[in-house]
C-alpha cells in the first residue's frame, strides 16, 4: 500500500508473520521484528520500533532486528520510524504464548538525507532504473525523478506533466479524463510507456508516490532509439514505477 504524503502507512501485517505456539512461559508473548527497505529488502539499522501506543520503543541493530518480550496478549500497533523513510504503522496480534516473527517494510523518501546517499540508492536499484538514469544524464528530453516529484509536492502524474514546457494537458470535464499533447504536435497524442512496455492509455491521476521517474520527449528530435516506434513523431512519455517486492 502506498502511504499518503507526509502521513503514516497503515497496513495489516498478514504475510510475514508466523505464529508458533509453545507451552514454555519463558518464550511467551515475544515479538521478533525485522525492519527492511521496501524496495531493496536490505535491513535498516537505527529504526525506532514502538510496540503498542504507549509501549516501549526499541532500536534495530545492524541486521534490522529488535526483540520485544513479555508483551500483553491481543491486538497491538507497531510504529516504526527512521530518518529518510516514511513512518510505518502496522497492526499485529500477540498470541497467548509463543513468539511471532514480523517483517516491517518502510518506504524510502530521502527526507533529510544527503544527496550523495540518494544518488547511491539510485545506483543500488540498477539495473531496473539504469536506462532511465543514463538517459536522464544525457538530458535529451525532460526528466523528473521521484526525489524531485516529492520535493515539489506533485500529487499525480498529471500535475507533474502540467509543469513541463511544451506539454499541454487537455481534460474532458464530462468524462473526467485528461490527455497529454505536445505543443509541437497538437494534432496527435504521444505514445505512453510504463516500465519499458508500450501501453494504450495511462491515467493522469496515478498517485505520484507510485512513480520512480518520468521521461518526456516532445518531438522526434528528442526521442531515443528505445522509444522510436511508429507514433514517435507525436512524442513519448515514459513512466517508471517503483518496485516493492517486499511490501
GROMACS .gro file of C-alpha atoms in nm:
model
  247
    1UNK     CA    1   0.000   0.000   0.000
    2UNK     CA    2   0.136   0.339  -0.088
    3UNK     CA    3   0.146   0.589   0.202
    4UNK     CA    4  -0.029   0.922   0.191
    5UNK     CA    5   0.219   1.207   0.158
    6UNK     CA    6   0.351   1.311   0.500
    7UNK     CA    7   0.131   1.059   0.685
    8UNK     CA    8   0.151   0.717   0.836
    9UNK     CA    9   0.141   0.394   0.643
   10UNK     CA   10  -0.140   0.180   0.780
   11UNK     CA   11  -0.139  -0.184   0.674
   12UNK     CA   12  -0.243  -0.510   0.833
   13UNK     CA   13   0.059  -0.733   0.865
   14UNK     CA   14  -0.065  -1.070   0.744
   15UNK     CA   15   0.213  -1.204   0.525
   16UNK     CA   16   0.544  -1.248   0.700
   17UNK     CA   17   0.401  -1.317   1.046
   18UNK     CA   18   0.438  -1.671   1.169
   19UNK     CA   19   0.273  -1.782   1.493
   20UNK     CA   20   0.431  -2.068   1.679
   21UNK     CA   21   0.256  -2.198   1.992
   22UNK     CA   22   0.471  -2.322   2.275
   23UNK     CA   23   0.385  -2.402   2.636
   24UNK     CA   24   0.713  -2.270   2.772
   25UNK     CA   25   0.641  -1.950   2.968
   26UNK     CA   26   0.996  -1.824   2.913
   27UNK     CA   27   0.920  -1.763   2.546
   28UNK     CA   28   0.565  -1.641   2.595
   29UNK     CA   29   0.446  -1.332   2.410
   30UNK     CA   30   0.768  -1.242   2.230
   31UNK     CA   31   0.790  -1.036   1.912
   32UNK     CA   32   1.094  -1.076   1.688
   33UNK     CA   33   1.076  -0.790   1.440
   34UNK     CA   34   1.289  -0.709   1.138
   35UNK     CA   35   1.275  -0.371   0.962
   36UNK     CA   36   1.373  -0.356   0.593
   37UNK     CA   37   1.376  -0.125   0.292
   38UNK     CA   38   1.057  -0.195   0.092
   39UNK     CA   39   1.233  -0.183  -0.247
   40UNK     CA   40   1.580  -0.321  -0.175
   41UNK     CA   41   1.492  -0.564   0.103
   42UNK     CA   42   1.801  -0.453   0.294
   43UNK     CA   43   1.795  -0.432   0.677
   44UNK     CA   44   1.753  -0.087   0.834
   45UNK     CA   45   1.970  -0.013   1.133
   46UNK     CA   46   1.872   0.252   1.388
   47UNK     CA   47   1.497   0.240   1.325
   48UNK     CA   48   1.278   0.321   1.628
   49UNK     CA   49   1.019   0.045   1.682
   50UNK     CA   50   0.742   0.126   1.930
   51UNK     CA   51   0.532  -0.167   2.049
   52UNK     CA   52   0.183  -0.050   2.136
   53UNK     CA   53   0.064   0.310   2.151
   54UNK     CA   54   0.220   0.360   2.496
   55UNK     CA   55   0.464   0.071   2.495
   56UNK     CA   56   0.842   0.052   2.486
   57UNK     CA   57   1.047   0.186   2.195
   58UNK     CA   58   1.333  -0.032   2.074
   59UNK     CA   59   1.611   0.042   1.823
   60UNK     CA   60   1.703  -0.200   1.545
   61UNK     CA   61   2.055  -0.344   1.528
   62UNK     CA   62   2.279  -0.378   1.222
   63UNK     CA   63   2.061  -0.662   1.092
   64UNK     CA   64   1.745  -0.451   1.130
   65UNK     CA   65   1.617  -0.664   1.419
   66UNK     CA   66   1.462  -0.600   1.761
   67UNK     CA   67   1.308  -0.835   2.017
   68UNK     CA   68   1.020  -0.739   2.246
   69UNK     CA   69   0.944  -0.970   2.539
   70UNK     CA   70   0.659  -1.023   2.788
   71UNK     CA   71   0.407  -0.846   2.567
   72UNK     CA   72   0.035  -0.842   2.655
   73UNK     CA   73  -0.196  -1.062   2.451
   74UNK     CA   74  -0.421  -0.908   2.189
   75UNK     CA   75  -0.417  -0.657   1.902
   76UNK     CA   76  -0.102  -0.446   1.906
   77UNK     CA   77   0.004  -0.145   1.700
   78UNK     CA   78   0.365  -0.135   1.585
   79UNK     CA   79   0.504   0.208   1.485
   80UNK     CA   80   0.836   0.225   1.300
   81UNK     CA   81   1.029   0.547   1.228
   82UNK     CA   82   1.363   0.618   1.061
   83UNK     CA   83   1.506   0.932   0.900
   84UNK     CA   84   1.484   0.906   0.521
   85UNK     CA   85   1.178   0.677   0.529
   86UNK     CA   86   0.803   0.717   0.556
   87UNK     CA   87   0.685   0.622   0.907
   88UNK     CA   88   0.505   0.288   0.915
   89UNK     CA   89   0.216   0.175   1.133
   90UNK     CA   90   0.136  -0.198   1.139
   91UNK     CA   91  -0.137  -0.393   1.322
   92UNK     CA   92  -0.048  -0.737   1.456
   93UNK     CA   93  -0.195  -0.981   1.708
   94UNK     CA   94   0.008  -1.102   2.005
   95UNK     CA   95  -0.089  -1.462   2.094
   96UNK     CA   96  -0.139  -1.609   2.442
   97UNK     CA   97   0.201  -1.771   2.431
   98UNK     CA   98   0.487  -1.835   2.195
   99UNK     CA   99   0.667  -1.592   1.969
  100UNK     CA  100   0.590  -1.429   1.636
  101UNK     CA  101   0.833  -1.304   1.373
  102UNK     CA  102   0.735  -0.990   1.181
  103UNK     CA  103   0.892  -0.822   0.879
  104UNK     CA  104   0.818  -0.449   0.861
  105UNK     CA  105   0.899  -0.273   0.530
  106UNK     CA  106   0.950   0.106   0.518
  107UNK     CA  107   0.922   0.321   0.207
  108UNK     CA  108   1.221   0.542   0.126
  109UNK     CA  109   1.158   0.917   0.087
  110UNK     CA  110   1.508   1.064   0.117
  111UNK     CA  111   1.398   1.334   0.362
  112UNK     CA  112   1.692   1.496   0.546
  113UNK     CA  113   1.937   1.263   0.371
  114UNK     CA  114   2.249   1.389   0.184
  115UNK     CA  115   2.225   1.399  -0.196
  116UNK     CA  116   2.518   1.157  -0.226
  117UNK     CA  117   2.321   0.888  -0.040
  118UNK     CA  118   2.019   0.943  -0.265
  119UNK     CA  119   2.238   0.902  -0.574
  120UNK     CA  120   2.394   0.589  -0.425
  121UNK     CA  121   2.049   0.444  -0.374
  122UNK     CA  122   1.961   0.510  -0.739
  123UNK     CA  123   2.268   0.310  -0.840
  124UNK     CA  124   2.176   0.030  -0.599
  125UNK     CA  125   1.837  -0.005  -0.768
  126UNK     CA  126   2.005  -0.082  -1.101
  127UNK     CA  127   1.953  -0.243  -1.342
  128UNK     CA  128   1.581  -0.169  -1.314
  129UNK     CA  129   1.633   0.206  -1.345
  130UNK     CA  130   1.977   0.214  -1.506
  131UNK     CA  131   1.846   0.303  -1.854
  132UNK     CA  132   1.632   0.581  -1.710
  133UNK     CA  133   1.931   0.723  -1.520
  134UNK     CA  134   2.153   0.701  -1.829
  135UNK     CA  135   1.905   0.893  -2.043
  136UNK     CA  136   1.842   1.144  -1.764
  137UNK     CA  137   2.212   1.231  -1.753
  138UNK     CA  138   2.216   1.273  -2.131
  139UNK     CA  139   1.927   1.524  -2.095
  140UNK     CA  140   1.783   1.481  -2.444
  141UNK     CA  141   1.426   1.537  -2.315
  142UNK     CA  142   1.264   1.641  -1.987
  143UNK     CA  143   1.309   1.419  -1.682
  144UNK     CA  144   1.157   1.408  -1.336
  145UNK     CA  145   1.276   1.162  -1.072
  146UNK     CA  146   1.098   1.059  -0.752
  147UNK     CA  147   1.301   1.297  -0.530
  148UNK     CA  148   1.209   1.599  -0.745
  149UNK     CA  149   0.846   1.486  -0.765
  150UNK     CA  150   0.829   1.463  -0.386
  151UNK     CA  151   1.018   1.789  -0.326
  152UNK     CA  152   0.781   1.986  -0.549
  153UNK     CA  153   0.472   1.830  -0.393
  154UNK     CA  154   0.301   1.695  -0.704
  155UNK     CA  155   0.001   1.479  -0.621
  156UNK     CA  156  -0.035   1.295  -0.954
  157UNK     CA  157   0.137   1.229  -1.285
  158UNK     CA  158  -0.092   1.486  -1.449
  159UNK     CA  159   0.011   1.755  -1.200
  160UNK     CA  160   0.376   1.691  -1.281
  161UNK     CA  161   0.325   1.693  -1.659
  162UNK     CA  162   0.143   2.027  -1.645
  163UNK     CA  163   0.468   2.191  -1.535
  164UNK     CA  164   0.675   2.061  -1.829
  165UNK     CA  165   0.741   2.315  -2.101
  166UNK     CA  166   0.592   2.203  -2.431
  167UNK     CA  167   0.333   1.969  -2.274
  168UNK     CA  168  -0.037   2.054  -2.256
  169UNK     CA  169  -0.299   1.862  -2.057
  170UNK     CA  170  -0.648   1.866  -2.210
  171UNK     CA  171  -0.933   1.745  -1.989
  172UNK     CA  172  -1.285   1.630  -2.071
  173UNK     CA  173  -1.493   1.754  -1.776
  174UNK     CA  174  -1.788   1.529  -1.861
  175UNK     CA  175  -1.584   1.210  -1.880
  176UNK     CA  176  -1.338   1.314  -1.606
  177UNK     CA  177  -1.047   1.218  -1.828
  178UNK     CA  178  -0.733   1.407  -1.927
  179UNK     CA  179  -0.493   1.356  -2.216
  180UNK     CA  180  -0.144   1.492  -2.279
  181UNK     CA  181  -0.046   1.667  -2.600
  182UNK     CA  182   0.284   1.806  -2.719
  183UNK     CA  183   0.289   2.169  -2.828
  184UNK     CA  184   0.484   2.075  -3.141
  185UNK     CA  185   0.229   1.811  -3.246
  186UNK     CA  186  -0.111   1.912  -3.103
  187UNK     CA  187  -0.297   1.704  -3.362
  188UNK     CA  188  -0.197   1.370  -3.207
  189UNK     CA  189  -0.127   1.217  -2.868
  190UNK     CA  190   0.214   1.092  -2.755
  191UNK     CA  191   0.295   0.725  -2.707
  192UNK     CA  192   0.299   0.609  -2.345
  193UNK     CA  193   0.539   0.356  -2.197
  194UNK     CA  194   0.513   0.209  -1.847
  195UNK     CA  195   0.821   0.023  -1.720
  196UNK     CA  196   0.950  -0.004  -2.075
  197UNK     CA  197   0.631  -0.152  -2.223
  198UNK     CA  198   0.412   0.047  -2.464
  199UNK     CA  199   0.059   0.097  -2.332
  200UNK     CA  200  -0.253   0.232  -2.498
  201UNK     CA  201  -0.356   0.453  -2.208
  202UNK     CA  202  -0.232   0.579  -1.874
  203UNK     CA  203  -0.437   0.753  -1.606
  204UNK     CA  204  -0.314   1.102  -1.532
  205UNK     CA  205  -0.438   1.070  -1.172
  206UNK     CA  206  -0.190   0.793  -1.093
  207UNK     CA  207  -0.051   0.875  -0.743
  208UNK     CA  208   0.295   1.025  -0.760
  209UNK     CA  209   0.418   0.801  -0.475
  210UNK     CA  210   0.395   0.505  -0.715
  211UNK     CA  211   0.636   0.666  -0.964
  212UNK     CA  212   1.016   0.642  -0.971
  213UNK     CA  213   1.066   0.862  -1.275
  214UNK     CA  214   0.907   1.021  -1.583
  215UNK     CA  215   1.068   1.082  -1.923
  216UNK     CA  216   0.910   1.331  -2.165
  217UNK     CA  217   1.016   1.357  -2.529
  218UNK     CA  218   0.832   1.637  -2.708
  219UNK     CA  219   0.924   1.556  -3.065
  220UNK     CA  220   1.107   1.316  -3.295
  221UNK     CA  221   1.435   1.504  -3.248
  222UNK     CA  222   1.444   1.421  -2.876
  223UNK     CA  223   1.327   1.060  -2.880
  224UNK     CA  224   1.595   0.793  -2.815
  225UNK     CA  225   1.610   0.477  -3.021
  226UNK     CA  226   1.448   0.272  -2.744
  227UNK     CA  227   1.119   0.458  -2.792
  228UNK     CA  228   1.130   0.526  -3.164
  229UNK     CA  229   0.806   0.348  -3.256
  230UNK     CA  230   0.555   0.414  -3.531
  231UNK     CA  231   0.398   0.712  -3.348
  232UNK     CA  232   0.722   0.865  -3.226
  233UNK     CA  233   0.656   1.187  -3.416
  234UNK     CA  234   0.376   1.266  -3.169
  235UNK     CA  235   0.613   1.247  -2.872
  236UNK     CA  236   0.673   0.992  -2.597
  237UNK     CA  237   0.601   0.985  -2.224
  238UNK     CA  238   0.772   0.701  -2.034
  239UNK     CA  239   0.679   0.631  -1.671
  240UNK     CA  240   0.885   0.410  -1.442
  241UNK     CA  241   0.702   0.276  -1.139
  242UNK     CA  242   0.850   0.175  -0.807
  243UNK     CA  243   0.905  -0.194  -0.749
  244UNK     CA  244   0.821  -0.309  -0.397
  245UNK     CA  245   0.872  -0.686  -0.386
  246UNK     CA  246   0.896  -0.675  -0.006
  247UNK     CA  247   0.564  -0.495   0.057
   0.00000   0.00000   0.00000
